[in-house]
Amino acid sequence: MFFQNQSAVLPIVRRARLIVRSLGLATAVALAIVSSARAQSPAAQATTTAKTPTPAAQATPTAPQAPTVALEVVPDRDAVERQQTVAVVVIVTNKSDASLTGVTVSVPSAAFKPAVAVTFPADVSPFGTAHATITLQPEAQAAFGAHKVAVVAEYSWAGPAGARRSAQTATVSLQIKRRFEEETKGLPGGTAAFLYLLLPVVPAFLAFDVVDRLRKGETLRMPTFSTEHIVPAFLLSLLFSIGFMTAASFNVELAYSDPGLFLRVLALSAALGAGVPCVRWLYAVVVRWRWAFTNDDTPAEYLRKALLGPRAPSDYVWIEGTVGSETWEGVRLRQPDDTLVLGVRLQATAATGAGGTVREDVWTTLTTEIFEQTALKDRRLLVKLVKTGAVGLRFQQKIIRGGQPIDGAVAVDGLAGLKETSGKSTPKPLVEPVR
């Protein structure tokens, strides 16, 4: 019976084994597919790479870290004039465990310069502080207004590769102000500007007053600037302002805050003011030398001065007058300074030729071009012919002093205070042509 059952079971067992084998093959194929997918994935590759031994990477060297340093700059004032100085306290704080050596402080500024040599402690210990005071002064041509001034602190420190040099920079705001700026703020509106304009003009008026009195021979006194001078002073101040603006267009700054420039402006103003009477004085000297009558004048010189001088009249008058009890008669004339003198009346004659006869050409010129009857038409031509000798001169009516004729063409002295006699003044020609 057992064997009968066994023959019946054998086919079943065989089928089971076949099924198991089929399942085993399918499982193997599935495992192979999964393994292949894992091998192609990045994670698998990374795992494989990690499992593969690689040589150790070398460490990259890092740059040394500079020590932490704080720089603080504190001025003792915010505004300063050009000729003043400002004290600036420089504080260097070392916030690291490295020592700072060779510490130097500089001020690279175009508007300010150190008034004295800058000195600073050479070394700053770890976590230490050092400070010093720098005295700064504005440059002579520095512009007015606010400036940013840089202060640079340089120092050395020890690193792994040796000594290194670093720097820290701080800025401080400083203003360059004009002189009297604070004082003018207290003046009423417009007054400061008006005084600023008048300042360079006042010395000109004062110098003019002093030199002009010397020119006139008057007694010197303390110069004054009165209200009558305000209008011309204001006009002159406008001219000064135009000059300042012209200078500014060429980047030349004219500021009274500079004492040297201030003195030069005042000196220039005084020189210009004194120059006006000096020029008049020099002109008067030249005119007096050329045109003033003297007791030694010849008839030709007398005629030139009487006809062409700056005080030559258009019509000549023969006058009579007295000085005290002394009587005078002559042609009334004036010196360049308006002083009274008396002159003679002359006759103009044509020069004679080789035979002693009158030169007709000269006589024709006298009677047609120079004179019209007794009226003188061309003064310059007459003076020219007298100078060349073509026309001669002789006295027609001399000067009378005390009832007696005197020699000379002109009387200069003794006429101060002459009082003309009423009704005795007669217009007469200074010179007449005579054949």
Coordinates of C-alpha atoms in Angstrom, one line a residue:
M1 CA 0.0 0.0 0.0
F2 CA 2.9 2.2 0.8
F3 CA 4.4 1.6 -2.6
Q4 CA 1.1 2.2 -4.2
N5 CA 0.9 5.6 -2.5
Q6 CA 4.5 6.3 -3.3
S7 CA 3.9 6.0 -7.0
A8 CA 1.1 8.4 -6.8
V9 CA 3.1 11.0 -4.8
L10 CA 6.2 11.0 -7.1
P11 CA 4.7 13.1 -9.8
I12 CA 3.6 15.6 -7.2
V13 CA 7.1 15.9 -5.8
R14 CA 8.6 16.3 -9.1
R15 CA 6.2 19.1 -9.9
A16 CA 7.0 20.8 -6.6
R17 CA 10.8 20.6 -7.3
L18 CA 10.2 22.2 -10.7
I19 CA 8.2 25.0 -9.2
V20 CA 10.9 25.6 -6.6
R21 CA 13.6 25.7 -9.3
S22 CA 11.5 28.1 -11.3
L23 CA 11.1 30.3 -8.2
G24 CA 14.8 30.2 -7.5
L25 CA 15.6 31.2 -11.0
A26 CA 13.2 34.1 -10.9
T27 CA 14.6 35.2 -7.6
A28 CA 18.1 35.1 -8.9
V29 CA 17.1 37.2 -11.9
A30 CA 15.4 39.7 -9.7
L31 CA 18.4 40.0 -7.4
A32 CA 20.6 40.5 -10.4
I33 CA 18.4 43.3 -11.7
V34 CA 18.4 45.0 -8.3
S35 CA 22.1 44.8 -7.9
S36 CA 22.6 46.3 -11.4
A37 CA 20.4 49.2 -10.5
R38 CA 22.2 49.8 -7.3
A39 CA 25.5 49.8 -9.1
Q40 CA 24.4 52.5 -11.5
S41 CA 23.0 54.8 -8.8
P42 CA 25.1 57.9 -7.4
A43 CA 24.8 56.5 -3.9
A44 CA 26.2 53.2 -5.0
Q45 CA 29.0 54.9 -6.9
A46 CA 29.8 57.1 -3.8
T47 CA 29.8 54.0 -1.6
T48 CA 32.1 52.3 -4.1
T49 CA 34.4 55.3 -4.2
A50 CA 34.4 55.5 -0.4
K51 CA 35.5 51.9 -0.2
T52 CA 38.3 52.5 -2.7
P53 CA 41.4 53.7 -0.9
T54 CA 42.6 57.2 -2.1
P55 CA 45.8 59.1 -1.2
A56 CA 45.3 61.8 1.6
A57 CA 44.7 65.5 0.4
Q58 CA 47.2 68.1 1.4
A59 CA 45.9 71.0 3.7
T60 CA 45.8 74.6 2.0
P61 CA 47.7 77.2 4.1
T62 CA 45.4 80.1 5.4
A63 CA 46.5 83.8 5.3
P64 CA 47.6 85.2 8.7
Q65 CA 44.9 87.2 10.5
A66 CA 46.0 90.8 11.1
P67 CA 45.6 92.1 14.6
T68 CA 42.5 94.1 15.4
V69 CA 43.4 97.8 15.9
A70 CA 41.1 100.8 16.6
L71 CA 42.1 104.3 15.6
E72 CA 40.3 107.3 17.1
V73 CA 41.0 111.0 16.2
V74 CA 39.7 113.9 18.4
P75 CA 40.3 117.6 17.5
D76 CA 40.2 120.3 20.2
R77 CA 38.1 122.6 17.9
D78 CA 36.0 122.2 14.8
A79 CA 36.9 125.5 13.1
V80 CA 40.3 127.3 12.7
E81 CA 41.6 130.4 10.9
R82 CA 44.5 130.1 8.4
Q83 CA 47.1 131.4 10.8
Q84 CA 45.9 129.4 13.8
T85 CA 46.6 125.8 14.8
V86 CA 44.4 122.9 15.9
A87 CA 45.5 120.1 18.3
V88 CA 44.3 116.6 17.2
V89 CA 44.6 113.7 19.7
V90 CA 45.3 110.4 18.0
I91 CA 44.5 107.2 20.0
V92 CA 45.6 103.8 18.8
T93 CA 44.0 100.8 20.7
N94 CA 45.5 97.3 20.1
K95 CA 42.6 94.8 20.6
S96 CA 44.7 91.7 19.9
D97 CA 47.4 89.6 21.6
A98 CA 50.1 90.7 19.0
S99 CA 52.5 93.5 19.7
L100 CA 52.5 96.5 17.4
T101 CA 55.9 97.9 16.5
G102 CA 57.2 100.8 14.4
V103 CA 54.0 102.8 14.8
T104 CA 53.9 106.0 12.7
V105 CA 51.1 108.6 12.2
S106 CA 50.8 110.8 9.1
V107 CA 48.3 113.4 7.8
P108 CA 48.2 113.2 3.9
S109 CA 46.1 116.4 3.4
A110 CA 46.3 119.2 0.9
A111 CA 44.5 121.6 3.2
F112 CA 46.4 121.0 6.4
K113 CA 50.0 120.4 7.4
P114 CA 51.7 119.5 10.7
A115 CA 52.9 122.6 12.4
V116 CA 55.6 120.6 14.2
A117 CA 57.1 117.1 13.6
V118 CA 54.7 114.3 14.3
T119 CA 55.9 111.9 17.1
F120 CA 54.1 108.8 18.3
P121 CA 55.0 105.9 20.6
A122 CA 56.8 103.3 18.5
D123 CA 55.3 100.2 20.2
V124 CA 51.9 99.3 21.5
S125 CA 51.7 96.2 23.7
P126 CA 49.0 93.5 23.3
F127 CA 45.6 94.9 24.4
G128 CA 47.3 98.2 25.1
T129 CA 46.7 101.8 24.1
A130 CA 48.9 104.6 22.9
H131 CA 48.1 108.2 22.1
A132 CA 49.8 111.5 21.0
T133 CA 48.8 115.0 20.0
I134 CA 49.3 116.3 16.5
T135 CA 49.4 120.1 15.8
L136 CA 47.9 120.9 12.4
Q137 CA 47.9 124.3 10.6
P138 CA 45.9 125.2 7.5
E139 CA 47.9 125.7 4.3
A140 CA 48.3 129.3 3.1
Q141 CA 46.2 128.7 0.0
A142 CA 43.7 126.3 1.5
A143 CA 40.1 127.1 0.6
F144 CA 37.7 128.3 3.2
G145 CA 35.0 125.9 4.4
A146 CA 34.8 122.3 5.7
H147 CA 37.5 119.8 5.0
K148 CA 37.8 116.0 5.6
V149 CA 41.3 115.4 6.9
A150 CA 42.6 111.8 6.9
V151 CA 44.9 110.5 9.7
V152 CA 46.8 107.3 8.9
A153 CA 48.4 105.1 11.5
E154 CA 50.9 102.5 10.2
Y155 CA 52.3 99.6 12.3
S156 CA 54.2 96.3 12.0
W157 CA 53.2 93.0 13.6
A158 CA 54.7 89.5 13.6
G159 CA 53.0 86.8 11.5
P160 CA 53.8 83.1 10.8
A161 CA 55.7 84.1 7.7
G162 CA 57.5 87.0 9.3
A163 CA 56.9 90.7 10.0
R164 CA 54.0 92.4 8.2
R165 CA 52.9 96.0 7.9
S166 CA 49.3 97.3 8.1
A167 CA 47.5 100.6 8.4
Q168 CA 44.4 102.1 9.9
T169 CA 42.7 105.3 8.7
A170 CA 40.4 107.7 10.4
T171 CA 38.9 111.1 9.2
V172 CA 38.2 114.3 11.1
S173 CA 36.1 117.2 9.9
L174 CA 37.8 120.6 10.2
Q175 CA 36.6 124.0 9.0
I176 CA 38.8 126.9 7.8
K177 CA 37.0 130.1 8.6
R178 CA 37.7 133.7 7.7
R179 CA 39.0 136.2 10.2
F180 CA 36.4 138.3 12.0
E181 CA 33.8 135.8 10.9
E182 CA 32.4 135.4 14.4
E183 CA 32.5 139.2 15.0
T184 CA 30.6 140.0 11.8
K185 CA 27.8 137.6 12.8
G186 CA 26.8 140.1 15.5
L187 CA 26.6 143.1 13.1
P188 CA 23.2 144.1 11.5
G189 CA 22.4 142.5 8.2
G190 CA 24.5 144.0 5.3
T191 CA 26.8 146.0 7.6
A192 CA 29.6 143.5 7.6
A193 CA 29.6 143.2 3.8
F194 CA 29.6 147.0 3.5
L195 CA 32.5 147.3 5.9
Y196 CA 34.3 144.5 4.0
L197 CA 34.0 146.6 0.8
L198 CA 35.0 149.9 2.4
L199 CA 38.0 148.5 4.3
P200 CA 40.5 148.6 1.3
V201 CA 39.2 152.0 0.2
V202 CA 39.7 154.0 3.5
P203 CA 43.5 154.0 3.3
A204 CA 43.3 155.4 -0.2
F205 CA 41.3 158.4 1.0
L206 CA 43.5 159.0 4.0
A207 CA 46.7 158.8 1.9
F208 CA 45.1 161.1 -0.7
D209 CA 44.4 163.8 2.0
V210 CA 47.9 163.7 3.4
V211 CA 49.8 163.9 0.1
D212 CA 47.4 166.4 -1.4
R213 CA 48.0 168.8 1.6
L214 CA 51.8 168.4 1.1
R215 CA 51.3 169.2 -2.6
K216 CA 49.4 172.4 -1.8
G217 CA 51.8 173.4 1.0
E218 CA 49.0 173.2 3.6
T219 CA 49.4 172.3 7.2
L220 CA 49.2 168.6 7.9
R221 CA 46.4 167.4 10.2
M222 CA 44.7 164.2 11.1
P223 CA 43.0 162.8 8.0
T224 CA 39.2 162.4 8.2
F225 CA 36.7 160.2 6.4
S226 CA 33.5 162.1 6.3
T227 CA 30.1 161.4 4.8
E228 CA 31.0 163.1 1.6
H229 CA 33.5 160.4 0.9
I230 CA 31.0 157.5 1.1
V231 CA 29.7 157.7 -2.5
P232 CA 33.1 157.7 -4.2
A233 CA 34.3 155.2 -1.7
F234 CA 31.4 152.9 -2.5
L235 CA 32.2 153.2 -6.3
L236 CA 35.8 152.4 -5.6
S237 CA 34.9 149.5 -3.5
L238 CA 32.8 148.1 -6.4
L239 CA 36.0 148.4 -8.6
F240 CA 37.9 146.5 -5.9
S241 CA 35.2 143.8 -5.9
I242 CA 35.4 143.4 -9.7
G243 CA 39.2 143.0 -9.2
F244 CA 38.5 140.3 -6.6
M245 CA 36.1 138.4 -8.9
T246 CA 38.6 138.7 -11.7
A247 CA 41.3 137.2 -9.5
A248 CA 38.9 134.4 -8.4
S249 CA 38.4 133.5 -12.1
F250 CA 42.1 132.7 -12.3
N251 CA 41.9 130.6 -9.0
V252 CA 43.6 133.4 -7.1
E253 CA 42.0 133.9 -3.7
L254 CA 42.1 137.3 -2.1
A255 CA 41.1 137.0 1.5
Y256 CA 41.8 139.4 4.4
S257 CA 42.3 136.5 6.8
D258 CA 45.8 136.3 5.5
P259 CA 47.8 139.0 7.4
G260 CA 50.4 139.3 4.7
L261 CA 47.7 139.7 2.0
F262 CA 45.8 142.1 4.3
L263 CA 48.8 144.4 4.7
R264 CA 49.5 144.3 0.9
V265 CA 45.9 145.3 0.2
L266 CA 46.1 148.2 2.6
A267 CA 49.5 149.2 1.2
L268 CA 48.2 149.0 -2.4
S269 CA 45.1 151.1 -1.4
A270 CA 47.3 153.7 0.3
A271 CA 49.6 153.8 -2.7
L272 CA 46.8 154.3 -5.1
G273 CA 45.3 157.0 -3.0
A274 CA 48.6 158.8 -2.7
G275 CA 49.3 158.2 -6.3
V276 CA 46.6 160.6 -7.5
P277 CA 48.0 163.8 -5.8
C278 CA 51.5 162.6 -6.7
V279 CA 50.6 162.4 -10.3
R280 CA 49.0 165.8 -10.1
W281 CA 52.1 167.1 -8.3
L282 CA 54.4 165.7 -10.9
Y283 CA 52.2 167.1 -13.7
A284 CA 52.3 170.5 -12.0
V285 CA 56.1 170.3 -11.8
V286 CA 56.3 169.5 -15.5
V287 CA 53.8 172.2 -16.5
R288 CA 55.6 174.8 -14.3
W289 CA 58.9 173.9 -15.9
R290 CA 57.5 174.2 -19.4
W291 CA 55.0 177.0 -19.1
A292 CA 55.6 179.1 -16.0
F293 CA 56.7 182.7 -16.7
T294 CA 60.0 183.9 -15.3
N295 CA 61.7 187.3 -15.1
D296 CA 64.4 186.0 -17.5
D297 CA 62.1 185.0 -20.3
T298 CA 63.1 186.2 -23.8
P299 CA 60.4 187.7 -26.0
A300 CA 60.2 184.4 -27.9
E301 CA 59.8 182.3 -24.8
Y302 CA 57.3 184.9 -23.4
L303 CA 55.3 184.7 -26.6
R304 CA 55.2 180.9 -26.6
K305 CA 54.0 180.7 -23.0
A306 CA 51.5 183.5 -23.4
L307 CA 49.9 182.1 -26.6
L308 CA 50.1 178.3 -26.0
G309 CA 50.3 177.9 -22.2
P310 CA 47.6 176.0 -20.3
R311 CA 46.3 179.3 -18.8
A312 CA 46.5 181.2 -22.1
P313 CA 43.4 183.4 -22.5
S314 CA 41.4 183.8 -25.7
D315 CA 41.5 187.6 -25.5
Y316 CA 44.2 189.7 -23.9
V317 CA 43.5 192.7 -21.7
W318 CA 45.8 195.6 -20.7
I319 CA 45.1 196.4 -17.1
E320 CA 46.1 199.0 -14.5
G321 CA 46.2 198.3 -10.8
T322 CA 47.9 199.1 -7.5
V323 CA 49.9 197.1 -4.9
G324 CA 49.7 199.2 -1.9
S325 CA 50.8 202.7 -3.2
E326 CA 52.6 201.3 -6.2
T327 CA 50.9 201.4 -9.6
W328 CA 51.3 198.7 -12.3
E329 CA 50.3 198.4 -16.0
G330 CA 50.6 195.4 -18.3
V331 CA 48.9 192.5 -20.1
R332 CA 47.1 190.4 -17.5
L333 CA 48.4 186.8 -17.6
R334 CA 48.3 183.8 -15.3
Q335 CA 50.8 181.2 -14.2
P336 CA 49.9 177.5 -14.4
D337 CA 49.0 177.7 -10.7
D338 CA 46.7 180.7 -11.4
T339 CA 49.2 183.3 -10.0
L340 CA 48.8 186.8 -11.6
V341 CA 51.7 188.1 -13.8
L342 CA 52.0 191.1 -16.2
G343 CA 53.4 191.0 -19.7
V344 CA 54.3 193.3 -22.5
R345 CA 52.7 193.8 -25.9
L346 CA 54.9 192.8 -28.9
Q347 CA 55.3 193.5 -32.6
A348 CA 55.9 190.7 -35.1
T349 CA 58.1 191.6 -38.1
A350 CA 59.1 189.6 -41.1
A351 CA 62.8 188.7 -41.4
T352 CA 64.9 190.6 -43.9
G353 CA 66.5 189.0 -46.9
A354 CA 70.0 189.2 -48.3
G355 CA 69.6 192.8 -49.5
G356 CA 68.1 194.0 -46.3
T357 CA 64.6 194.0 -47.6
V358 CA 61.6 192.3 -46.0
R359 CA 60.9 188.8 -47.1
E360 CA 57.6 189.1 -48.9
D361 CA 56.8 185.4 -48.5
V362 CA 57.0 185.7 -44.7
W363 CA 55.1 188.9 -44.7
T364 CA 52.4 187.4 -46.8
T365 CA 52.2 184.5 -44.4
L366 CA 51.9 186.9 -41.5
T367 CA 49.1 188.9 -43.0
T368 CA 47.1 186.1 -44.6
E369 CA 47.6 182.9 -42.6
I370 CA 48.6 184.1 -39.1
F371 CA 46.9 187.5 -38.7
E372 CA 43.7 188.9 -40.1
Q373 CA 44.4 192.6 -39.7
T374 CA 45.3 192.6 -35.9
A375 CA 43.4 189.5 -34.9
L376 CA 45.6 186.5 -34.4
K377 CA 44.3 183.4 -36.3
D378 CA 47.1 180.8 -36.0
R379 CA 49.1 180.9 -32.7
R380 CA 51.1 177.8 -33.3
L381 CA 52.3 178.9 -36.8
L382 CA 53.4 182.2 -35.3
V383 CA 55.4 180.6 -32.5
K384 CA 57.0 178.2 -35.1
L385 CA 58.1 181.0 -37.4
V386 CA 59.5 183.0 -34.4
K387 CA 61.4 179.9 -33.3
T388 CA 62.9 179.4 -36.8
G389 CA 63.9 183.1 -37.0
A390 CA 61.6 183.9 -40.0
V391 CA 59.6 186.3 -37.8
G392 CA 61.3 188.7 -35.4
L393 CA 59.8 190.3 -32.2
R394 CA 60.2 193.7 -30.6
F395 CA 58.5 195.5 -27.8
Q396 CA 55.4 197.6 -28.6
Q397 CA 54.3 198.5 -25.1
K398 CA 56.3 197.8 -22.0
I399 CA 55.3 197.0 -18.5
I400 CA 54.9 200.2 -16.3
R401 CA 55.8 200.1 -12.7
G402 CA 55.4 203.2 -10.6
G403 CA 55.1 205.3 -13.8
Q404 CA 58.3 204.0 -15.3
P405 CA 58.7 201.3 -18.0
I406 CA 60.8 198.3 -16.9
D407 CA 63.0 196.0 -18.8
G408 CA 61.9 192.4 -19.5
A409 CA 59.0 190.8 -21.2
V410 CA 57.2 189.8 -18.1
A411 CA 56.8 190.9 -14.4
V412 CA 56.5 188.0 -12.0
D413 CA 57.4 189.4 -8.6
G414 CA 55.7 192.1 -6.5
L415 CA 52.2 191.5 -7.8
A416 CA 50.7 189.7 -4.8
G417 CA 47.5 191.5 -3.8
L418 CA 47.2 193.6 -7.0
K419 CA 43.9 195.5 -7.1
E420 CA 42.8 196.4 -10.7
T421 CA 41.7 200.0 -11.2
S422 CA 38.1 200.1 -12.2
G423 CA 37.5 201.3 -15.8
K424 CA 41.2 201.1 -16.7
S425 CA 41.1 197.6 -18.3
T426 CA 41.3 197.7 -22.1
P427 CA 41.3 194.7 -24.5
K428 CA 44.4 194.8 -26.7
P429 CA 46.2 192.3 -28.9
L430 CA 49.2 190.7 -27.4
V431 CA 51.1 190.9 -30.7
E432 CA 50.6 192.8 -33.9
P433 CA 52.2 192.4 -37.3
V434 CA 54.4 195.4 -38.3
R435 CA 56.2 195.8 -41.6

